[in-house]
Short mmCIF file of C-alpha atoms in Angstrom, two decimals:
data_model
loop_
_atom_site.label_atom_id
_atom_site.label_comp_id
_atom_site.label_asym_id
_atom_site.label_seq_id
_atom_site.Cartn_x
_atom_site.Cartn_y
_atom_site.Cartn_z
CA MET O 1 14.97 4.69 12.94
CA ASP O 2 13.21 4.68 16.47
CA THR O 3 11.46 8.00 16.75
CA ILE O 4 12.35 10.07 20.30
CA GLN O 5 8.82 9.94 22.18
CA PRO O 6 7.70 13.26 23.74
CA LEU O 7 8.65 13.78 27.45
CA ARG O 8 6.60 12.02 30.24
CA PRO O 9 6.03 14.15 33.05
CA LYS O 10 8.17 12.08 35.55
CA ARG O 11 11.10 13.43 33.23
CA ARG O 12 10.14 17.06 33.88
CA ALA O 13 10.83 15.98 37.48
CA GLY O 14 14.23 17.61 37.40
CA ARG O 15 12.83 21.10 36.52
CA GLU O 16 9.60 20.93 38.71
CA THR O 17 11.58 20.22 41.96
CA ARG O 18 14.70 22.38 40.76
CA ILE O 19 17.20 19.51 40.16
CA PRO O 20 19.37 21.20 37.54
CA VAL O 21 19.43 19.40 33.94
CA VAL O 22 22.40 19.31 32.08
CA ALA O 23 22.74 18.84 28.50
CA ASP O 24 25.81 17.99 26.26
CA LEU O 25 24.36 18.43 22.65
CA ASP O 26 26.28 17.34 19.49
CA ASN O 27 23.64 16.14 17.15
CA LEU O 28 20.10 17.29 16.09
CA TYR O 29 17.70 14.60 16.59
CA PRO O 30 13.56 14.57 16.48
CA GLY O 31 12.40 15.71 20.12
CA VAL O 32 15.63 17.74 20.94
CA GLN O 33 13.56 20.75 21.65
CA GLY O 34 11.29 19.19 23.95
CA LEU O 35 14.61 17.94 25.59
CA LEU O 36 15.74 21.80 25.64
CA GLU O 37 12.62 23.33 27.35
CA TYR O 38 13.58 20.94 30.48
CA THR O 39 17.22 21.82 30.31
CA ASP O 40 18.43 24.07 33.30
CA TYR O 41 22.55 23.98 31.61
CA MET O 42 22.87 23.48 27.82
CA ILE O 43 26.69 22.95 26.71
CA SER O 44 26.59 22.01 22.89
CA SER O 45 29.09 21.79 19.85
CA HIS O 46 29.27 24.79 18.12
CA GLU O 47 27.91 22.54 14.97
CA PHE O 48 24.97 21.69 17.01
CA LEU O 49 23.83 25.31 17.35
CA ALA O 50 24.26 26.18 14.03
CA ARG O 51 21.94 23.08 12.78
CA LEU O 52 19.34 23.95 15.65
CA LEU O 53 18.97 27.42 14.88
CA ASN O 54 20.45 27.95 11.63
CA VAL O 55 22.58 30.92 12.91
CA LYS O 56 26.90 29.96 13.04
CA ASN O 57 27.91 32.96 15.19
CA PRO O 58 27.52 31.36 18.96
CA VAL O 59 27.06 35.30 20.59
CA GLU O 60 23.83 35.42 18.64
CA SER O 61 22.68 31.81 18.92
CA LEU O 62 23.14 31.28 22.86
CA PRO O 63 20.80 34.08 24.10
CA MET O 64 18.28 32.79 21.36
CA ILE O 65 18.50 29.45 23.25
CA SER O 66 18.30 31.00 26.41
CA ARG O 67 15.21 33.12 25.40
CA GLN O 68 13.50 30.29 23.12
CA PHE O 69 13.89 27.05 25.80
CA GLY O 70 14.36 29.05 29.05
CA CYS O 71 18.03 27.49 29.64
CA ARG O 72 19.68 29.16 32.71
CA VAL O 73 22.61 28.56 30.86
CA ALA O 74 23.50 28.24 27.25
CA GLY O 75 27.25 27.35 26.42
CA VAL O 76 29.10 26.16 23.40
CA THR O 77 32.38 24.32 23.31
CA LEU O 78 35.02 25.77 20.82
CA GLY O 79 38.02 23.35 20.77
CA ILE O 80 41.20 25.27 21.41
CA GLY O 81 38.74 28.38 21.01
CA GLY O 82 37.95 27.61 24.98
CA VAL O 83 34.38 27.88 25.76
CA LEU O 84 31.24 30.65 25.55
CA ALA O 85 28.64 30.74 27.73
CA TRP O 86 25.37 33.15 28.23
CA ASP O 87 23.59 33.08 31.73
CA GLY O 88 20.71 34.98 30.23
CA THR O 89 21.85 38.19 31.54
CA ARG O 90 25.93 38.40 30.10
CA PHE O 91 28.38 36.26 28.38
CA HIS O 92 31.21 34.40 30.01
CA TYR O 93 33.98 33.02 28.59
CA SER O 94 37.49 30.48 29.02
CA SER O 95 40.05 30.48 26.94
CA ALA O 96 41.62 26.74 26.43
CA PHE O 97 44.74 25.80 27.80
CA ARG O 98 48.02 25.33 25.65
CA VAL O 99 49.18 21.48 26.31
CA GLU O 100 51.12 19.47 24.24
CA THR O 101 48.22 16.93 22.50
CA VAL O 102 48.34 13.64 22.24
CA ASP O 103 44.95 12.55 21.66
CA THR O 104 41.42 14.73 21.81
CA THR O 105 39.19 11.33 22.53
CA GLY O 106 37.35 12.27 25.77
CA ALA O 107 38.00 15.97 26.04
CA GLY O 108 34.38 16.78 25.45
CA ASP O 109 33.21 14.14 28.40
CA ILE O 110 35.86 15.17 30.67
CA PHE O 111 34.62 18.65 29.90
CA HIS O 112 30.95 18.15 30.67
CA ALA O 113 32.27 16.29 33.54
CA GLY O 114 33.98 19.31 34.92
CA PHE O 115 31.34 21.24 34.39
CA VAL O 116 28.91 19.24 36.45
CA TYR O 117 31.30 18.96 39.38
CA GLY O 118 31.50 22.66 39.35
CA LEU O 119 27.62 22.90 39.45
CA ALA O 120 27.85 20.39 42.30
CA GLN O 121 30.39 22.53 44.47
CA ARG O 122 28.23 25.51 43.66
CA TRP O 123 30.96 27.67 41.90
CA GLU O 124 30.68 30.63 39.88
CA LEU O 125 30.37 30.18 36.06
CA ASP O 126 33.82 31.21 35.22
CA HIS O 127 35.44 29.02 37.81
CA ILE O 128 33.12 26.05 36.09
CA LEU O 129 34.03 26.89 32.83
CA GLU O 130 37.70 27.36 33.49
CA PHE O 131 38.02 24.29 35.33
CA SER O 132 36.48 22.42 32.88
CA CYS O 133 38.88 23.68 30.10
CA ALA O 134 41.51 22.64 32.20
CA GLY O 135 40.45 18.97 33.33
CA ALA O 136 39.76 18.79 29.29
CA ALA O 137 43.02 19.76 28.31
CA LEU O 138 44.90 17.76 30.43
CA ASN O 139 43.07 14.67 29.09
CA CYS O 140 44.47 15.42 25.99
CA THR O 141 48.02 15.03 27.09
CA ALA O 142 47.60 11.26 27.18
CA PRO O 143 45.92 8.24 24.62
CA GLY O 144 42.99 7.00 24.87
CA ALA O 145 39.30 8.98 26.46
CA ARG O 146 40.54 8.27 29.93
CA GLY O 147 44.25 8.63 29.69
CA GLY O 148 44.40 11.90 31.00
CA ILE O 149 42.28 12.13 33.45
CA ARG O 150 43.71 14.04 37.12
CA THR O 151 42.55 14.82 40.26
CA ILE O 152 40.72 17.74 41.40
CA GLY O 153 43.77 18.91 42.98
CA GLU O 154 45.60 18.50 39.71
CA ILE O 155 43.62 20.41 37.49
CA GLU O 156 43.30 23.31 40.45
CA ASN O 157 47.36 23.16 40.23
CA PHE O 158 47.18 23.46 36.63
CA MET O 159 44.81 26.31 36.48
CA GLN O 160 47.57 28.31 38.58
CA CYS O 161 50.40 27.97 35.91
CA ALA O 162 49.26 27.01 32.74
CA ASP O 163 49.53 28.79 29.32
CA LYS O 164 46.26 29.67 27.58
CA TYR O 165 45.52 30.64 23.70
CA ALA O 166 44.84 33.96 23.01
CA PRO O 167 40.87 34.58 23.94
CA GLU O 168 38.62 34.76 20.82
CA TYR O 169 36.13 36.73 22.71
CA ASP O 170 36.05 39.79 24.94
CA VAL O 171 33.15 39.11 26.93
CA ALA O 172 33.74 42.77 28.04
CA ARG O 173 32.51 44.07 24.80
CA LEU O 174 29.78 41.61 24.15
#
């Protein structure tokens, strides 16, 4: 297996020019800590956080990621549990939307696409998380990784009327 080389100076340009760097991390691999040092928005799987820090509780691990690597936002997707994120000051949470699931393939990719879109729109973090959850949920209603991709308008309409799962976190108490 090839080893991942250290980040070269030109790869650090995003951080230096204030272009947001977003990372979608699921696996622990050589060099991931170096990547995290230049990541502004880290959204990972629950398993990744447990492997990286040997801490299973995201309420503990997300602030640790933020402090250790300097991420502006450290978040974790939780499947039907929604998404939890730490912005360096407080937690943000969005419950997952209830849908009749046909296929979960691509849900994470759609979540991350929604997250990046929300950043580009300069939305508040809470809105970004909810929008991303909605887009991911809708994608699960059709077969295939891209079968349920919806328009921005369809996602926003869905957010207004769809049911959500009971929240797993109360950010006011964290």
